[in-house]
Coordinates of C-alpha atoms in Angstrom, one line a residue:
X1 CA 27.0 149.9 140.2
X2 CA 26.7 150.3 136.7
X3 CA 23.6 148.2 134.1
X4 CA 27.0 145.9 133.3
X5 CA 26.9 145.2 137.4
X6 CA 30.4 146.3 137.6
X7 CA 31.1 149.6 139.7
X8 CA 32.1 153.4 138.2
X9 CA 35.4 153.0 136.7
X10 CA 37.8 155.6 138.0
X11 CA 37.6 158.0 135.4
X12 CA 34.2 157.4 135.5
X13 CA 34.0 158.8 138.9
X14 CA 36.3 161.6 138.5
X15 CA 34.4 162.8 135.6
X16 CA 30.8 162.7 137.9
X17 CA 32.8 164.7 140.4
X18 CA 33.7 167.1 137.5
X19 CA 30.3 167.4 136.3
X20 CA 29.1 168.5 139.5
X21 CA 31.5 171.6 139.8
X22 CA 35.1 172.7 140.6
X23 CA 37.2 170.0 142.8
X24 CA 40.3 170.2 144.6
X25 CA 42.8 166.9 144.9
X26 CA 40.9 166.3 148.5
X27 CA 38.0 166.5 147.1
X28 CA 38.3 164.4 144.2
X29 CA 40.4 161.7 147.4
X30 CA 37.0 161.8 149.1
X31 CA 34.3 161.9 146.4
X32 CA 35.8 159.4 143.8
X33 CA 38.1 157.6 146.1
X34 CA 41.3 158.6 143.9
X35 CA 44.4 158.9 145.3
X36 CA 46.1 160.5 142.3
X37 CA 44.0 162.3 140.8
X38 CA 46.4 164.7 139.0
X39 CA 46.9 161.3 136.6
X40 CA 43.2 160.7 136.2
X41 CA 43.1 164.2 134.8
X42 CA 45.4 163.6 131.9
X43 CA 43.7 160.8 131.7
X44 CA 40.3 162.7 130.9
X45 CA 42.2 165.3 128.7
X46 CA 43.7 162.9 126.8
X47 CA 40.1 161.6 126.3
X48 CA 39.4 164.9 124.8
X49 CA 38.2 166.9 128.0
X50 CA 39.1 170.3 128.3
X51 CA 40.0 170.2 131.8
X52 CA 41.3 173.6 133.7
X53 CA 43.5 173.8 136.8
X54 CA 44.7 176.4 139.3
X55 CA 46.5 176.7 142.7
X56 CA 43.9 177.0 145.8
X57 CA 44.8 177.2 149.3
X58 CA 43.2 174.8 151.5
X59 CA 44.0 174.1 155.2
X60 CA 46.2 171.1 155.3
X61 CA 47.1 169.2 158.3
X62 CA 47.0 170.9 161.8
X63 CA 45.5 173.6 159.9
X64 CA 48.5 174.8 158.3
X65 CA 47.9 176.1 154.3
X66 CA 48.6 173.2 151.6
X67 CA 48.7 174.4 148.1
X68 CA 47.0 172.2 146.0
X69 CA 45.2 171.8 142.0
X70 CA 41.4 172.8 141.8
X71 CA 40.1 171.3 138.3
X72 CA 37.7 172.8 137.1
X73 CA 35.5 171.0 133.4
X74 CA 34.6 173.4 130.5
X75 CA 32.0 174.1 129.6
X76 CA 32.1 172.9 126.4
X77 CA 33.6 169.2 127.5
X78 CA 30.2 168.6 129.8
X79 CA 28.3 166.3 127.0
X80 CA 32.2 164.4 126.5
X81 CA 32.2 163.9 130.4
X82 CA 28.8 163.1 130.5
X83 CA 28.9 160.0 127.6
X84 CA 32.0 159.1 129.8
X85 CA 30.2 158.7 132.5
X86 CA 27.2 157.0 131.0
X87 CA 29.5 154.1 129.5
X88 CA 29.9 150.6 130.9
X89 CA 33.2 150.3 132.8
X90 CA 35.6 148.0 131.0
X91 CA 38.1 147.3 133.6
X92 CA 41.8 146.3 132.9
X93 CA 43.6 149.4 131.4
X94 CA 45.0 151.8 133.9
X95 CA 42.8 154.7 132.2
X96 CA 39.6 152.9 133.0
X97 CA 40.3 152.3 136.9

């Protein structure tokens, strides 16, 4: 929990898992418990982080191949994610869950 007592916001957890290095959509599901993250990007970008994506192959269920986003943060959006991350959770907007 955060110094406010309230828990990471969503984008505040997507933007950790950023921080920490490339992160497919499973990924982000199982890190930063976020169903959708694809919106919690544009989220962040609209926020100001330069976010990149590509196409991974992953093995999906039964092992067949699923084709799914890997983000990736810039470089030069760290300190943005990082002041993100580091702010008290608001709560009530869709962009801070």
């Amino acid at each position: 929990m955060s110094s406010a007592g309230r828990a990471p916001s969503k984008i505040q957890r997507v933007a950790r898992c950023l921080l920490k290095g490339p992160c497919n959509r499973f990924e982000l599901e199982r890190q930063a418990h976020d169903h959708v993250p694809a919106s919690t990007i544009q989220d962040l970008r609209a926020k100001g982080l330069v976010i990149h994506s590509k196409i991974v192959e992953v093995a999906g269920f039964a092992g067949a191949i699923a084709r799914i986003a890997e983000y990736h943060l810039d470089p030069q959006s760290r300190d943005l994610a990082a002041a993100i991350v580091a702010r008290p959770p608001r709560g009530g907007s869709r962009a801070d869950t």
